[in-house]
Amino acid sequence: MSSKQQFQLFRFILALGISLGISMLIIFLVSKEPWTAISYLLLGPLGSMRHFLSIFAQATPLIFTGLALSLCFKSGNFSMITDACLYISAVLTATLAIRMSLPFPLHPLVILLLAAVMGGIIGSLPALAKLYFKANELVTSLMLNYVFFYLGLFTISKYFADREAGTFASLKYAKTAVLPILVKGSKLHLGFFLALLLAVLFSILLYKTRFGYELRLSGSNPSFAKMVGISSSKVILLTQVLAGMVAGLGGAVEQMGMYQRFNWQESPSYAWDGVIIAILSRNNPALVPFSALFLAYIRVGADIMSRKSDVQNELVALIQALLILFVTAEAFLSDWEHRREVKESLAAADTALPATEHRPATASAEPVAIKADLVEASEPAATKAELAEATGSATEKNESGAGDKLLSEPGKEEA
């Protein structure tokens, strides 16, 4: 781990400590049993195996959306179409899980494949609008989120709603379309390991392939990327398609792993949670699972705290806000970072000094005769005569007439 990475880790830990400290101070101010609330917040997820495994279940959709938005932000494209990709893919999953009849291993695979394709198509729309119509991708993606949300809501209500259910819900999914639960009595399903696999694959894609280099260069320095022949339009479009596919997989996995029928009457807002994950992980796919697990841990602890104490779980929103504030604030520990960089630069400069500067003075002094030979071998005759005059040998030169010979017969000496 480099010194810069160590500093960033220390900066994150310090930001987390300050955020938790402020949150605990608020708990002491509003709660009649603050120590009980704090213990449930920090240690509640570890109190039972069911609570502990629920951390991984809640982190699964966060990993998918965090990966999708990390790719977008890394390429310098601030599209939020991930929300629509996830929701419409979940609607498509419900449709296929209700109407399609296939054996178990094949049924989820077909749904995942089609959901990824659907997510990639929707994800490409803001990119196409930006490339061909110069439309701002953030504005178009936010508007399309509402369009696709109500389109999905209409589809479920019109064609797949269970009229006998007391609330908004679709018909039940086929048992062959449900992802298996890995631990009985918990909500941990196979989708969590699919999310981890995608995190590894995208980390390799981003840092070990040519496309990943083009993506990072287009996001960090688009002008230079254009100068070296990288097509920014191609990079933006492919990145948006990949991000949409990942979000589509997240919607399908969440529906098949956590639900037996579609009941998302409101948007689950996993995409906005993905923004938090992308910020905390600094758009690094390898760090996305850790950020998602951390956020899921805090949320599980806040839920337990709200049920067993007098503090509501909205406290987790405060923790998130403070943490993002300190992580994204450029001025936070900026002076310390500047001093560290200057110190490292000076140390590197000291080690890079030429070794000749540390030699004794006599070692660098060369005999005068050697210098004279070098001058004679490299300088023309007129210059040698001038050098002789400057060094005080003009009298000897005039007496012997060698100076005239040098001037009149320039090629004789070389011969």
Coordinates of C-alpha atoms in Angstrom, one line a residue:
M1 CA 0.0 0.0 0.0
S2 CA 1.4 3.4 -1.0
S3 CA 1.7 6.3 1.3
K4 CA -1.1 8.1 -0.5
Q5 CA -3.4 5.1 0.0
Q6 CA -2.4 4.9 3.6
F7 CA -3.3 8.5 4.1
Q8 CA -6.7 8.1 2.3
L9 CA -7.4 5.1 4.6
F10 CA -6.5 7.2 7.7
R11 CA -8.6 10.0 6.4
F12 CA -11.6 7.7 6.0
I13 CA -11.2 6.2 9.4
L14 CA -11.0 9.6 11.0
A15 CA -14.0 10.8 9.1
L16 CA -15.9 7.7 10.3
G17 CA -14.9 8.4 13.9
I18 CA -16.0 12.0 13.8
S19 CA -19.3 11.0 12.2
L20 CA -20.0 8.4 14.8
G21 CA -18.9 10.7 17.6
I22 CA -21.3 13.4 16.5
S23 CA -24.1 10.8 16.2
M24 CA -23.4 9.5 19.7
L25 CA -23.5 13.0 21.1
I26 CA -27.0 13.5 19.5
I27 CA -28.1 10.1 21.0
F28 CA -27.0 11.4 24.5
L29 CA -29.0 14.5 23.9
V30 CA -32.3 12.9 22.8
S31 CA -32.4 9.5 24.4
K32 CA -33.3 8.5 27.9
E33 CA -31.2 5.3 27.6
P34 CA -28.2 6.4 25.4
W35 CA -25.9 3.6 26.3
T36 CA -28.5 1.0 25.3
A37 CA -29.1 2.7 22.0
I38 CA -25.4 3.0 21.2
S39 CA -24.8 -0.7 22.0
Y40 CA -27.6 -1.8 19.7
L41 CA -26.3 0.5 17.0
L42 CA -22.7 -0.7 17.1
L43 CA -23.1 -4.3 18.3
G44 CA -26.7 -5.2 17.4
P45 CA -25.8 -6.7 14.0
L46 CA -23.4 -9.1 15.8
G47 CA -26.0 -10.2 18.3
S48 CA -27.3 -13.2 16.3
M49 CA -26.5 -15.1 13.2
R50 CA -29.7 -13.9 11.5
H51 CA -28.9 -10.3 12.1
F52 CA -25.3 -10.8 10.9
L53 CA -26.3 -12.5 7.7
S54 CA -28.8 -9.8 7.0
I55 CA -25.9 -7.5 6.5
F56 CA -24.8 -9.4 3.4
A57 CA -28.3 -9.6 2.1
Q58 CA -28.8 -5.8 2.4
A59 CA -25.4 -5.1 0.9
T60 CA -26.1 -7.1 -2.3
P61 CA -28.1 -4.5 -4.2
L62 CA -25.8 -1.8 -2.9
I63 CA -22.8 -3.6 -4.5
F64 CA -24.5 -3.7 -7.9
T65 CA -25.5 -0.1 -8.0
G66 CA -22.2 1.0 -6.4
L67 CA -20.4 -0.8 -9.2
A68 CA -22.6 0.7 -11.9
L69 CA -22.2 4.3 -10.7
S70 CA -18.4 3.8 -10.0
L71 CA -18.0 3.0 -13.7
C72 CA -20.0 6.1 -14.7
F73 CA -18.2 8.5 -12.4
K74 CA -14.8 7.0 -13.3
S75 CA -15.5 7.8 -17.0
G76 CA -16.5 11.4 -16.2
N77 CA -20.1 10.7 -17.0
F78 CA -22.6 11.6 -14.3
S79 CA -25.7 9.7 -15.4
M80 CA -28.2 8.5 -12.9
I81 CA -30.1 6.2 -15.2
T82 CA -29.1 3.3 -12.9
D83 CA -32.4 3.8 -11.0
A84 CA -34.5 3.2 -14.1
C85 CA -32.3 0.2 -15.2
L86 CA -32.7 -1.5 -11.9
Y87 CA -36.5 -0.9 -11.6
I88 CA -37.4 -1.9 -15.2
S89 CA -35.2 -5.0 -14.9
A90 CA -37.0 -5.9 -11.7
V91 CA -40.3 -5.5 -13.6
L92 CA -39.0 -7.7 -16.4
T93 CA -37.9 -10.2 -13.8
A94 CA -41.4 -10.3 -12.3
T95 CA -42.9 -10.8 -15.8
L96 CA -40.6 -13.7 -16.6
A97 CA -40.9 -15.2 -13.2
I98 CA -44.7 -15.2 -13.5
R99 CA -45.3 -16.1 -17.1
M100 CA -42.3 -18.2 -18.1
S101 CA -42.0 -21.9 -17.2
L102 CA -38.5 -23.3 -17.2
P103 CA -36.5 -25.7 -15.0
F104 CA -34.6 -24.2 -12.0
P105 CA -31.0 -23.9 -13.2
L106 CA -32.2 -22.4 -16.6
H107 CA -35.0 -20.1 -15.4
P108 CA -32.8 -17.7 -13.3
L109 CA -30.1 -17.7 -15.9
V110 CA -32.5 -16.6 -18.6
I111 CA -33.9 -13.9 -16.4
L112 CA -30.5 -12.6 -15.5
L113 CA -29.4 -12.5 -19.1
L114 CA -32.5 -10.7 -20.3
A115 CA -32.5 -8.3 -17.3
A116 CA -28.9 -7.4 -18.1
V117 CA -29.8 -6.7 -21.8
M118 CA -32.7 -4.6 -20.7
G119 CA -30.5 -2.6 -18.3
G120 CA -27.9 -2.1 -21.0
I121 CA -30.4 -0.7 -23.5
I122 CA -31.9 1.7 -21.0
G123 CA -28.5 2.7 -19.7
S124 CA -27.4 3.7 -23.2
L125 CA -30.2 6.3 -23.7
P126 CA -28.6 9.2 -21.8
A127 CA -25.3 8.5 -23.5
L128 CA -26.9 8.5 -27.0
A129 CA -28.7 11.7 -26.1
K130 CA -25.4 13.3 -25.0
L131 CA -23.5 12.2 -28.1
Y132 CA -26.0 13.0 -30.8
F133 CA -28.0 15.9 -29.3
K134 CA -25.5 17.4 -26.8
A135 CA -28.0 16.8 -24.0
N136 CA -26.8 16.9 -20.4
E137 CA -26.7 13.2 -19.2
L138 CA -27.6 14.1 -15.6
V139 CA -30.8 15.9 -16.6
T140 CA -31.9 13.3 -19.2
S141 CA -31.3 10.4 -16.8
L142 CA -33.2 12.0 -13.9
M143 CA -36.2 12.7 -16.3
L144 CA -36.1 9.2 -17.7
N145 CA -36.1 7.7 -14.2
Y146 CA -39.6 9.0 -13.7
V147 CA -40.7 7.8 -17.2
F148 CA -39.5 4.3 -16.7
F149 CA -40.7 4.1 -13.1
Y150 CA -44.3 4.9 -14.0
L151 CA -44.1 2.7 -17.0
G152 CA -43.1 -0.2 -14.8
L153 CA -45.7 0.6 -12.3
F154 CA -48.4 0.7 -15.0
T155 CA -47.2 -2.7 -16.4
I156 CA -47.5 -4.5 -13.1
S157 CA -50.8 -2.9 -12.2
K158 CA -52.3 -3.6 -15.6
Y159 CA -51.1 -7.1 -16.4
F160 CA -49.6 -8.8 -13.4
A161 CA -51.3 -7.4 -10.2
D162 CA -52.8 -9.9 -7.8
R163 CA -56.4 -8.5 -7.4
E164 CA -57.0 -10.6 -4.3
A165 CA -54.0 -9.2 -2.4
G166 CA -54.8 -6.5 0.2
T167 CA -52.0 -4.2 -1.1
F168 CA -50.1 -3.5 -4.3
A169 CA -48.5 -6.7 -5.3
S170 CA -48.0 -8.9 -8.3
L171 CA -48.8 -12.6 -8.7
K172 CA -46.4 -14.9 -7.0
Y173 CA -43.2 -16.0 -8.8
A174 CA -42.6 -19.5 -9.9
K175 CA -40.5 -21.5 -7.5
T176 CA -38.0 -22.2 -10.2
A177 CA -37.3 -18.5 -10.6
V178 CA -36.3 -17.9 -7.0
L179 CA -32.6 -17.8 -6.1
P180 CA -31.7 -20.4 -3.4
I181 CA -31.1 -19.2 0.2
L182 CA -27.6 -20.2 1.3
V183 CA -28.2 -20.3 5.1
K184 CA -31.6 -21.5 6.4
G185 CA -33.4 -19.0 8.4
S186 CA -31.6 -16.0 6.9
K187 CA -32.0 -13.9 3.7
L188 CA -28.5 -14.5 2.4
H189 CA -28.9 -15.8 -1.2
L190 CA -26.7 -16.6 -4.1
G191 CA -26.8 -13.1 -5.5
F192 CA -24.3 -11.9 -3.0
F193 CA -21.5 -14.0 -4.5
L194 CA -22.6 -12.9 -7.9
A195 CA -22.1 -9.3 -6.8
L196 CA -18.6 -10.1 -5.4
L197 CA -17.7 -11.8 -8.7
L198 CA -18.7 -8.7 -10.6
A199 CA -16.6 -6.6 -8.3
V200 CA -13.5 -8.7 -9.1
L201 CA -14.2 -8.7 -12.8
F202 CA -14.7 -5.0 -13.0
S203 CA -11.6 -4.3 -11.0
I204 CA -9.6 -6.3 -13.5
L205 CA -11.4 -4.6 -16.4
L206 CA -10.7 -1.1 -15.0
Y207 CA -7.0 -1.6 -14.1
K208 CA -5.7 -4.5 -16.2
T209 CA -7.2 -3.9 -19.7
R210 CA -6.8 -1.4 -22.4
F211 CA -10.4 -0.4 -22.3
G212 CA -10.1 0.3 -18.6
Y213 CA -7.1 2.5 -19.2
E214 CA -9.1 4.4 -21.9
L215 CA -12.0 4.7 -19.5
R216 CA -9.9 6.2 -16.7
L217 CA -8.0 8.5 -19.0
S218 CA -11.2 9.8 -20.7
G219 CA -12.6 10.5 -17.2
S220 CA -9.5 12.2 -15.8
N221 CA -8.2 14.1 -18.8
P222 CA -10.5 14.0 -21.8
S223 CA -8.5 16.5 -23.8
F224 CA -5.3 14.4 -23.6
A225 CA -7.4 11.2 -24.4
K226 CA -8.6 12.9 -27.6
M227 CA -5.1 13.9 -28.5
V228 CA -3.7 10.3 -28.2
G229 CA -6.6 8.9 -30.4
I230 CA -9.0 7.6 -27.8
S231 CA -12.6 7.9 -28.9
S232 CA -14.4 9.4 -25.9
S233 CA -17.8 8.8 -27.5
K234 CA -17.1 5.1 -27.7
V235 CA -15.9 5.0 -24.1
I236 CA -18.9 6.9 -22.8
L237 CA -21.4 4.7 -24.7
L238 CA -19.8 1.4 -23.7
T239 CA -19.4 2.5 -20.1
Q240 CA -23.1 3.4 -19.9
V241 CA -24.1 0.1 -21.4
L242 CA -22.0 -1.8 -18.9
A243 CA -23.3 0.2 -16.0
G244 CA -26.9 -0.4 -17.1
M245 CA -26.2 -4.1 -17.4
V246 CA -24.9 -4.2 -13.9
A247 CA -27.8 -2.3 -12.5
G248 CA -30.2 -4.6 -14.4
L249 CA -28.6 -7.6 -12.9
G250 CA -29.0 -6.0 -9.5
G251 CA -32.7 -5.5 -10.0
A252 CA -33.1 -9.1 -11.1
V253 CA -31.0 -10.6 -8.3
E254 CA -32.9 -8.5 -5.7
Q255 CA -36.3 -9.7 -6.9
M256 CA -35.4 -13.3 -7.2
G257 CA -33.4 -13.5 -4.0
M258 CA -35.5 -11.4 -1.6
Y259 CA -39.1 -11.4 -2.8
Q260 CA -41.7 -13.9 -3.9
R261 CA -43.8 -11.2 -5.7
F262 CA -43.2 -7.7 -7.0
N263 CA -44.4 -5.1 -4.5
W264 CA -42.2 -2.0 -5.3
Q265 CA -44.9 0.6 -5.3
E266 CA -42.3 3.2 -4.8
S267 CA -38.8 3.3 -6.1
P268 CA -36.4 1.5 -3.8
S269 CA -33.8 4.3 -4.4
Y270 CA -30.9 1.8 -4.5
A271 CA -29.3 4.0 -7.2
W272 CA -29.0 6.9 -4.7
D273 CA -27.5 4.5 -2.2
G274 CA -25.1 3.5 -5.0
V275 CA -23.9 7.2 -5.2
I276 CA -22.9 6.9 -1.5
I277 CA -21.1 3.7 -2.2
A278 CA -19.3 5.1 -5.1
I279 CA -18.2 8.1 -3.1
L280 CA -17.0 6.1 -0.2
S281 CA -15.1 3.7 -2.4
R282 CA -13.6 6.5 -4.5
N283 CA -14.9 4.8 -7.7
N284 CA -12.7 1.8 -7.1
P285 CA -14.6 -1.5 -7.9
A286 CA -12.4 -3.4 -5.5
L287 CA -13.5 -1.2 -2.6
V288 CA -17.2 -1.2 -3.5
P289 CA -18.1 -4.4 -1.5
F290 CA -16.4 -3.1 1.7
S291 CA -18.3 0.2 1.4
A292 CA -21.6 -1.6 0.8
L293 CA -21.0 -3.9 3.8
F294 CA -20.2 -0.9 6.0
L295 CA -23.4 0.9 5.0
A296 CA -25.4 -2.2 5.4
Y297 CA -23.9 -2.8 8.9
I298 CA -24.9 0.7 10.0
R299 CA -28.4 0.3 8.7
V300 CA -29.0 -3.1 10.3
G301 CA -27.7 -1.7 13.6
A302 CA -30.0 1.4 13.3
D303 CA -33.0 -0.9 12.6
I304 CA -32.3 -2.9 15.7
M305 CA -31.7 0.2 17.7
S306 CA -35.1 1.7 16.6
R307 CA -36.9 -1.5 17.7
K308 CA -35.2 -1.9 21.0
S309 CA -34.6 1.7 22.2
D310 CA -36.2 5.1 22.0
V311 CA -33.9 6.3 19.1
Q312 CA -35.3 6.1 15.6
N313 CA -33.4 4.6 12.7
E314 CA -33.3 7.9 10.8
L315 CA -30.1 8.5 12.7
V316 CA -28.3 6.5 10.0
A317 CA -29.1 9.2 7.5
L318 CA -27.2 11.6 9.7
I319 CA -24.2 9.3 9.9
Q320 CA -24.3 8.9 6.1
A321 CA -24.5 12.7 5.5
L322 CA -21.6 13.4 7.9
L323 CA -19.4 10.7 6.5
I324 CA -19.9 11.9 2.9
L325 CA -19.3 15.4 4.0
F326 CA -15.9 14.6 5.5
V327 CA -14.9 12.2 2.8
T328 CA -15.7 14.5 -0.1
A329 CA -14.5 17.7 1.6
E330 CA -11.2 18.6 -0.1
A331 CA -10.2 20.9 2.7
F332 CA -10.4 18.1 5.3
L333 CA -6.8 17.4 6.3
S334 CA -5.6 19.1 3.2
D335 CA -2.8 21.0 5.0
W336 CA -1.5 17.7 6.5
E337 CA -1.6 16.0 3.1
H338 CA 0.3 19.0 1.5
R339 CA 3.0 18.8 4.1
R340 CA 3.3 15.1 3.6
E341 CA 3.6 15.4 -0.2
V342 CA 6.2 18.2 0.2
K343 CA 8.2 16.0 2.7
E344 CA 8.1 13.0 0.3
S345 CA 9.2 15.2 -2.6
L346 CA 12.2 16.6 -0.7
A347 CA 13.2 13.1 0.4
A348 CA 13.0 11.9 -3.2
A349 CA 15.0 14.8 -4.4
D350 CA 17.8 14.1 -1.9
T351 CA 18.1 10.5 -2.9
A352 CA 18.2 11.5 -6.6
L353 CA 21.2 13.9 -6.3
P354 CA 24.1 12.8 -8.5
A355 CA 26.8 10.8 -6.7
T356 CA 29.5 13.1 -8.1
E357 CA 28.4 15.9 -5.7
H358 CA 29.5 13.8 -2.8
R359 CA 32.9 12.9 -4.2
P360 CA 36.2 14.6 -2.8
A361 CA 37.3 17.7 -4.6
T362 CA 40.6 16.1 -5.8
A363 CA 38.7 13.3 -7.5
S364 CA 37.0 15.7 -9.9
A365 CA 40.2 17.6 -10.7
E366 CA 41.8 16.3 -14.0
P367 CA 45.4 16.9 -15.1
V368 CA 46.0 19.9 -17.2
A369 CA 47.7 17.9 -19.8
I370 CA 44.7 15.7 -20.4
K371 CA 42.5 18.8 -20.7
A372 CA 45.0 20.2 -23.2
D373 CA 44.9 17.0 -25.3
L374 CA 41.1 17.1 -25.3
V375 CA 41.1 20.7 -26.4
E376 CA 43.6 20.0 -29.2
A377 CA 41.5 17.0 -30.4
S378 CA 38.3 18.9 -30.5
E379 CA 39.0 22.6 -31.2
P380 CA 40.0 24.2 -34.5
A381 CA 43.5 25.7 -34.8
A382 CA 42.4 29.4 -34.4
T383 CA 40.6 28.5 -31.2
K384 CA 43.7 26.7 -29.8
A385 CA 45.8 29.8 -30.5
E386 CA 43.4 32.0 -28.6
L387 CA 43.3 29.5 -25.7
A388 CA 47.1 29.6 -25.6
E389 CA 47.0 33.4 -25.4
A390 CA 44.4 33.4 -22.6
T391 CA 46.5 31.0 -20.5
G392 CA 49.6 33.1 -20.7
S393 CA 51.6 31.1 -23.2
A394 CA 51.5 33.8 -25.9
T395 CA 55.2 34.7 -25.4
E396 CA 56.4 31.2 -26.0
K397 CA 54.2 30.9 -29.1
N398 CA 55.6 34.1 -30.6
E399 CA 59.2 33.1 -30.0
S400 CA 58.9 29.7 -31.7
G401 CA 56.6 30.8 -34.5
A402 CA 54.3 27.9 -33.8
G403 CA 51.3 30.3 -33.8
D404 CA 52.0 31.3 -37.4
K405 CA 52.2 27.7 -38.4
L406 CA 49.0 26.9 -36.7
L407 CA 47.3 29.7 -38.5
S408 CA 48.8 29.1 -41.9
E409 CA 48.8 25.3 -41.9
P410 CA 45.7 24.2 -40.1
G411 CA 45.7 20.6 -41.4
K412 CA 49.3 19.8 -40.8
E413 CA 49.1 19.2 -37.1
E414 CA 46.1 16.8 -37.5
A415 CA 48.3 14.9 -40.0

